[in-house]
mmCIF file of C-alpha atoms and ligand atoms in Angstrom:
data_model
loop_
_atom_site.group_PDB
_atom_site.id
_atom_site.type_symbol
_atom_site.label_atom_id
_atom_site.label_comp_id
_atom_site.label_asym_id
_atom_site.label_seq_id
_atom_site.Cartn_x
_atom_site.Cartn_y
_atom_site.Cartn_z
ATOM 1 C CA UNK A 1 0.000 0.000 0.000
ATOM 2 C CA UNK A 2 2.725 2.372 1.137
ATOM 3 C CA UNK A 3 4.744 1.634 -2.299
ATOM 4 C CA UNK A 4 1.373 2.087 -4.459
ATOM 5 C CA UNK A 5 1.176 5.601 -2.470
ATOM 6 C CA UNK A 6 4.579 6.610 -3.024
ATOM 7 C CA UNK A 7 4.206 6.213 -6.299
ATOM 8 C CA UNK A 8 1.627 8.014 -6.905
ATOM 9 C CA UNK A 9 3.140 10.612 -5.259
ATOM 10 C CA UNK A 10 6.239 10.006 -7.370
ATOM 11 C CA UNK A 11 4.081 10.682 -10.395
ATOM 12 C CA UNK A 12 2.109 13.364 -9.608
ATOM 13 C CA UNK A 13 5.713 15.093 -9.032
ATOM 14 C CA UNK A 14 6.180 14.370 -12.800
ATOM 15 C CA UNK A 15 2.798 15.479 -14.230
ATOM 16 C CA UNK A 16 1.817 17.960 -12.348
ATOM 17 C CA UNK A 17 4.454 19.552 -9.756
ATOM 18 C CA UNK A 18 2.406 22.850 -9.420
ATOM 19 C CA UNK A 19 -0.216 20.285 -7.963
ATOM 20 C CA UNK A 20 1.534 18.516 -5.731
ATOM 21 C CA UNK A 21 3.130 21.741 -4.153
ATOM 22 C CA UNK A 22 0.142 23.431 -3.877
ATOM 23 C CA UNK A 23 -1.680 19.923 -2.465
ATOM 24 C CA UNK A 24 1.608 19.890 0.183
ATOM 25 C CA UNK A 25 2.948 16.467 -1.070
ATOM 26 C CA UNK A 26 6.333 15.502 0.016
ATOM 27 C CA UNK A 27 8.818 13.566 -2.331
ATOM 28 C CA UNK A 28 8.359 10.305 -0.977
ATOM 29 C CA UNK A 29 11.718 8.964 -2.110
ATOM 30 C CA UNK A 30 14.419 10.119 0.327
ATOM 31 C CA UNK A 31 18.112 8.789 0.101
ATOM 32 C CA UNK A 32 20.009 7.978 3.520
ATOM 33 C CA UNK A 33 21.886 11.370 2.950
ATOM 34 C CA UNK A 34 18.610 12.888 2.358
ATOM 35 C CA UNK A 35 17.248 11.810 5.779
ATOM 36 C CA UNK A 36 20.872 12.819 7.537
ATOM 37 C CA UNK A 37 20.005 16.451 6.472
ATOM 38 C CA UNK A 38 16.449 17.053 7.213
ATOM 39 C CA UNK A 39 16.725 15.151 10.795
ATOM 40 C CA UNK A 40 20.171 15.541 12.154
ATOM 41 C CA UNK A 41 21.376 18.512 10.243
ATOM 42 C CA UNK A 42 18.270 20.423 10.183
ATOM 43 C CA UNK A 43 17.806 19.940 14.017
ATOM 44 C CA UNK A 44 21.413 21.316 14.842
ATOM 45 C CA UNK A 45 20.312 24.083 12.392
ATOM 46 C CA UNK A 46 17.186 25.375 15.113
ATOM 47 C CA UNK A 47 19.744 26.045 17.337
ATOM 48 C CA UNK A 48 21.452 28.667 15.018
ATOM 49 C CA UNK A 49 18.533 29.896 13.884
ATOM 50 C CA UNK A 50 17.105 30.229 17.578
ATOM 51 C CA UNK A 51 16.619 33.724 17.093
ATOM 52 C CA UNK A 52 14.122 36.555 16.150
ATOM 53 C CA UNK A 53 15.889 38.075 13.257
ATOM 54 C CA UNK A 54 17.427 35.034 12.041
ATOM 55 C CA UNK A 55 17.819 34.692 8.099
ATOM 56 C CA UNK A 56 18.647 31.517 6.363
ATOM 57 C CA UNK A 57 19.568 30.680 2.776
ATOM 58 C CA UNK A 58 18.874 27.296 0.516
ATOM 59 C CA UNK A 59 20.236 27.494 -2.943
ATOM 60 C CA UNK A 60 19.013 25.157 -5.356
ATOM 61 C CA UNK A 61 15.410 24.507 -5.217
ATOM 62 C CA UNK A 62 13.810 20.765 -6.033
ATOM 63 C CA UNK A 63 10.773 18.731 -5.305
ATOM 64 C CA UNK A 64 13.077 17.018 -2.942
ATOM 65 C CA UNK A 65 13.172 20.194 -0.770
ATOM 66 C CA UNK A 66 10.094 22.356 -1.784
ATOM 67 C CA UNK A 67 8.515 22.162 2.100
ATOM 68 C CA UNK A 68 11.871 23.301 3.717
ATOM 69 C CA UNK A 69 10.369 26.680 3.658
ATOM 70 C CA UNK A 70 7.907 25.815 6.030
ATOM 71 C CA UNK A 71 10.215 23.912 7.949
ATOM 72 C CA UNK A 72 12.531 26.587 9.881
ATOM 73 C CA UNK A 73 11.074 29.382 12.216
ATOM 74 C CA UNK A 74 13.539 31.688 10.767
ATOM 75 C CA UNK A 75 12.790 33.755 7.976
ATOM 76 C CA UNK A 76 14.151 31.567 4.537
ATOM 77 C CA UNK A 77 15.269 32.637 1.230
ATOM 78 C CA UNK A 78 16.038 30.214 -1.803
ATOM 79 C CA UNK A 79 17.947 30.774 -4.938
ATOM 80 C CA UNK A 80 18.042 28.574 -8.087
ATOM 81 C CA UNK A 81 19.172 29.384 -12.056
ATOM 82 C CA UNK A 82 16.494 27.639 -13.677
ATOM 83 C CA UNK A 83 13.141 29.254 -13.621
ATOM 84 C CA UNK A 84 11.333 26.069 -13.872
ATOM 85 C CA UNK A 85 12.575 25.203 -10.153
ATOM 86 C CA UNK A 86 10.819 28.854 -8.782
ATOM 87 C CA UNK A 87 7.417 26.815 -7.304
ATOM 88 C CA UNK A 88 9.500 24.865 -5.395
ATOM 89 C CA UNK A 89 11.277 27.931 -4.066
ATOM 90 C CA UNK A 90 9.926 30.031 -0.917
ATOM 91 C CA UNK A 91 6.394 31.913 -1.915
ATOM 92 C CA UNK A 92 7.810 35.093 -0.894
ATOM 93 C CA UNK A 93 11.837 35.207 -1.117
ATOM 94 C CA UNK A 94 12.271 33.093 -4.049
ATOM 95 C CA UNK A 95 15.052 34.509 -6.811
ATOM 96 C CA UNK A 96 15.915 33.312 -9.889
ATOM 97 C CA UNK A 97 19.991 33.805 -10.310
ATOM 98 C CA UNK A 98 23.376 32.047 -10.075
ATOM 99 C CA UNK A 99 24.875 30.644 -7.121
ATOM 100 C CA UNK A 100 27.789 32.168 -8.876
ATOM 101 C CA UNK A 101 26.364 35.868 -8.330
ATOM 102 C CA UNK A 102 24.904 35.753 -4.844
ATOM 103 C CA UNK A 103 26.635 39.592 -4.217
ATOM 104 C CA UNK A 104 23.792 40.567 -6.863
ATOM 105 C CA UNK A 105 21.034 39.233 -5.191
ATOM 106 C CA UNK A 106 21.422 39.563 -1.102
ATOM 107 C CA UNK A 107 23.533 42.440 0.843
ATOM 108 C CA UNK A 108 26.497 41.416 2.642
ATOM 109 C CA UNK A 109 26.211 39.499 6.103
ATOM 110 C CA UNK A 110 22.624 39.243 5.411
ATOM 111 C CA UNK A 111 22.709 35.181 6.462
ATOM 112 C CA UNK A 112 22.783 33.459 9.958
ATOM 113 C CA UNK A 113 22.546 29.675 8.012
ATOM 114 C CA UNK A 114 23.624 29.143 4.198
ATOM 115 C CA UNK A 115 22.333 25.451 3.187
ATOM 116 C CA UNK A 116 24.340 24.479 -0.316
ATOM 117 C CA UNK A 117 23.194 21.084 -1.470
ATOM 118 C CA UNK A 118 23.930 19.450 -4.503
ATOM 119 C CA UNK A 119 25.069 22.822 -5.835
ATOM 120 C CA UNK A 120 28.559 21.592 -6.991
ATOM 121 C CA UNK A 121 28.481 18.763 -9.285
ATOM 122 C CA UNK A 122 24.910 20.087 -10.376
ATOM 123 C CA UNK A 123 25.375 23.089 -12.742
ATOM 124 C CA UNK A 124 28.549 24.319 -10.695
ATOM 125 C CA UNK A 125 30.747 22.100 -12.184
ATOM 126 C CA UNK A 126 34.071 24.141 -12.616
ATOM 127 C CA UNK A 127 36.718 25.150 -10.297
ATOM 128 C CA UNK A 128 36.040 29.136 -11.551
ATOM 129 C CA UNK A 129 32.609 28.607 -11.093
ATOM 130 C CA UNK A 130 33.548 27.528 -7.621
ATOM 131 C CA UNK A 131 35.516 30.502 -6.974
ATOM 132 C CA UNK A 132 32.623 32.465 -7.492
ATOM 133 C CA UNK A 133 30.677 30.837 -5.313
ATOM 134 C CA UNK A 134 32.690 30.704 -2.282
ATOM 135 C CA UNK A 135 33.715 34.160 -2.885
ATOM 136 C CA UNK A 136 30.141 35.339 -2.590
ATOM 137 C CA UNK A 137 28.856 32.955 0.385
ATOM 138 C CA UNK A 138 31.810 34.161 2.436
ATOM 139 C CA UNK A 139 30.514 38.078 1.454
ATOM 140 C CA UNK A 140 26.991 37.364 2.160
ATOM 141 C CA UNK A 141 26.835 34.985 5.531
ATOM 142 C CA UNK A 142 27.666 36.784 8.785
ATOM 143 C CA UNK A 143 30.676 36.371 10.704
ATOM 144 C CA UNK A 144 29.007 34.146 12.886
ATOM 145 C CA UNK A 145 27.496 32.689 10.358
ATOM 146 C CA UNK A 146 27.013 28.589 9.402
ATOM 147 C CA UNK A 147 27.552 26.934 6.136
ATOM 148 C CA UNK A 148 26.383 23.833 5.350
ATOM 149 C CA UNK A 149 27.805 22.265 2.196
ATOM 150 C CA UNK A 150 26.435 19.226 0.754
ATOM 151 C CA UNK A 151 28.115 18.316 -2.504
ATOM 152 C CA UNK A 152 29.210 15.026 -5.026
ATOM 153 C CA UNK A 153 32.790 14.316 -5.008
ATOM 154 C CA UNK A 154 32.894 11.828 -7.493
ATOM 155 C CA UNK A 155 34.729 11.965 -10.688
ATOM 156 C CA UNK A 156 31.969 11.990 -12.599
ATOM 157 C CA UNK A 157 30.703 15.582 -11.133
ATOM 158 C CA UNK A 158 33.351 17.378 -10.395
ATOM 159 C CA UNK A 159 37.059 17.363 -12.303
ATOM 160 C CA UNK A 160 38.466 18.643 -9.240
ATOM 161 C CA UNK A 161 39.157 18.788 -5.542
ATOM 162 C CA UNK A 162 37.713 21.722 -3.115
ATOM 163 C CA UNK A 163 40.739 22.189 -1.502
ATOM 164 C CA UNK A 164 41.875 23.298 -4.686
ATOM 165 C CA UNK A 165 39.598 26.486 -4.725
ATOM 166 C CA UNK A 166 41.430 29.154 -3.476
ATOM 167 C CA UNK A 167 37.961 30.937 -2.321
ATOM 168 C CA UNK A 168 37.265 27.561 -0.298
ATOM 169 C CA UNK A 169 39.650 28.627 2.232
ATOM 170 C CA UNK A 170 38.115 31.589 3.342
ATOM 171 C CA UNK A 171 36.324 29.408 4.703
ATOM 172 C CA UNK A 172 36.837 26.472 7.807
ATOM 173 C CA UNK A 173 35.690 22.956 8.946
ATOM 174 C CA UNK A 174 34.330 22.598 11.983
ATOM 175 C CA UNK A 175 32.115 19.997 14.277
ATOM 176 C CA UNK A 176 28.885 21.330 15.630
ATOM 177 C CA UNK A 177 29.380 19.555 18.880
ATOM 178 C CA UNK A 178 25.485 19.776 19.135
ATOM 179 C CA UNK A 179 22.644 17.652 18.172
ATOM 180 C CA UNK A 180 24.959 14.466 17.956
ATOM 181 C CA UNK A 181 26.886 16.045 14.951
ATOM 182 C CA UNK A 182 30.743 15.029 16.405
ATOM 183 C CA UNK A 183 32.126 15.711 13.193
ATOM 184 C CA UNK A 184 33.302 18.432 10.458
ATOM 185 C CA UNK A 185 32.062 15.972 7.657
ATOM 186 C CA UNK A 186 30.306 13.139 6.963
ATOM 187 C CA UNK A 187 30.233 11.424 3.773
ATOM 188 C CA UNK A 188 27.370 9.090 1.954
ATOM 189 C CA UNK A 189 29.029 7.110 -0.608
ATOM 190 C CA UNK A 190 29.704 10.143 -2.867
ATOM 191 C CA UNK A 191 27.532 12.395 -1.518
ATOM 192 C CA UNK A 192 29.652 14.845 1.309
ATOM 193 C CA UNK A 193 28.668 17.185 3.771
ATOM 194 C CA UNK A 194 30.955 19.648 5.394
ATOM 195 C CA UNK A 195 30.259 22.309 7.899
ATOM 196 C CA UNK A 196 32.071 25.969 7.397
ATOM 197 C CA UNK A 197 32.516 29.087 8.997
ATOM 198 C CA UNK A 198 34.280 31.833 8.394
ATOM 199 C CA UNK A 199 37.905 31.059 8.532
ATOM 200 C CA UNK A 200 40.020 32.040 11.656
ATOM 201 C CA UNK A 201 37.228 32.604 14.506
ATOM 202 C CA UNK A 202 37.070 29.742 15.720
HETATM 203 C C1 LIG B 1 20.358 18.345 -7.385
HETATM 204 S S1 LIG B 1 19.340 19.770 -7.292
HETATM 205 C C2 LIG B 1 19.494 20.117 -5.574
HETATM 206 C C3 LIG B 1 18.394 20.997 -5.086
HETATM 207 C C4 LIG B 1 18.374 21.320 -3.592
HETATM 208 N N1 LIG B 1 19.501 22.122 -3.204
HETATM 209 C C5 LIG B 1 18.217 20.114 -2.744
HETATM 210 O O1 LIG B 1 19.059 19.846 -1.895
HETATM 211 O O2 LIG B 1 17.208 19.416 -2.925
HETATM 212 C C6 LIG B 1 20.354 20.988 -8.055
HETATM 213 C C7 LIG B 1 19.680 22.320 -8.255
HETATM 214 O O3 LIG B 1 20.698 23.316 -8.318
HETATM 215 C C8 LIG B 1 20.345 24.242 -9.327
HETATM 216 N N2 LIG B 1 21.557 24.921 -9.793
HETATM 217 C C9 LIG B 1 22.569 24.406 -10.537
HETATM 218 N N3 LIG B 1 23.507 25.345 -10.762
HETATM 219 C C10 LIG B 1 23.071 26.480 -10.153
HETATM 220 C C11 LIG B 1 23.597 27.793 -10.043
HETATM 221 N N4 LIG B 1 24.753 28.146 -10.611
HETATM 222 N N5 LIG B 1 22.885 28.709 -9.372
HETATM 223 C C12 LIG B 1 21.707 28.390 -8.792
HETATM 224 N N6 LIG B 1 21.164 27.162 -8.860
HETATM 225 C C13 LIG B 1 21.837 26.210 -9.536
HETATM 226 C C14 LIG B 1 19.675 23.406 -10.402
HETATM 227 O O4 LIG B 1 18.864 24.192 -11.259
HETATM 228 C C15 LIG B 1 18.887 22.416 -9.549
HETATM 229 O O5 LIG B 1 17.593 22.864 -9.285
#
């Protein structure tokens, strides 16, 4: 029964996406690194975000993550280049530009929480493109501010390593030491997340 409903969900996701936003449907099918982010990560991420003015970023917007704009208290922007991804954006503080260019869209140290998920190895492929990026996620979170990168390291995505972006290193690992998250990283077959700040305030 519970297969037969997922894939109708699955489906409807396929034919009509507008639909199952609007209906509040949740992609059924959620990988193990999937599950990782919305429970443990997204749990350590309420504590950051534990406050009134508290802004958080998602870039990339998919029916995999539509109904994470309902999901923090704090007040949530998304970001994706394509504008057939805008419904699954947030209603309100959706854009439609390039990870690449986030100094165009938001002001600088506008963002408690920046949330990059399979971002590099899915349209920012290259190690310029990469410079961008880092380059405008270290202008635009706050000092104090959290990123949490999610990204492919295989081959097959990406032609190169992230320690080879010099922009990367404005940036520093770190474990949460909350929520259970011991760790700077934690990898999923080829599926990695990292957690950043700023580099040199720790
Ligand atoms: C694999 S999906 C991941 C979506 C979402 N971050 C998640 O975790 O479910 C990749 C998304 O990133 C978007 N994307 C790729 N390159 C981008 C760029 N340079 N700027 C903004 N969005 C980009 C794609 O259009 C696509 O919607």
């Amino acid at each position: 029964m519970l297969k037969l409903k997922n894939k109708i969900k699955t489906l409807l996701f396929e034919l009509a996406p507008r639909l199952a936003v609007n209906w509040g449907v949740e992609f059924p099918r959620k990988s193990e690194n999937r599950l990782f982010l919305e429970h443990d990560i997204f749990k350590y991420l309420d504590t950051v975000l534990n406050h009134e003015s508290a802004q958080c970023l998602f870039i990339g917007t998919d029916k995999r993550s539509w109904h994470y704009r309902s999901r923090f208290c704090a007040k949530f922007f998304t970001i994706d280049k394509d504008p057939s991804k805008a419904i699954y954006g947030d209603v309100h503080n959706h854009r439609i530009g390039s990870a690449t260019e986030l100094t165009q869209q938001y002001m600088r140290d506008q963002f408690d929480v920046i949330i990059a998920n399979g971002v590099i190895g899915f349209g920012v492929n290259h190690i310029d493109q990469c410079e961008d990026l880092f380059a405008g996620l270290e202008t635009i979170m706050k000092s104090s501010g959290v990123l949490v990168l999610g990204y492919s390291d295989s081959p097959s995505r990406i032609d190169f390593k992230l320690e080879h972006v010099k922009s990367y290193h404005l940036f520093e690992k770190f474990a949460p030491h909350s929520n259970g998250l011991e760790q700077s990283e934690y990898v999923f077959d080829d599926h990695v997340f990292v957690f950043l700040r700023r580099a040199g305030i720790g």
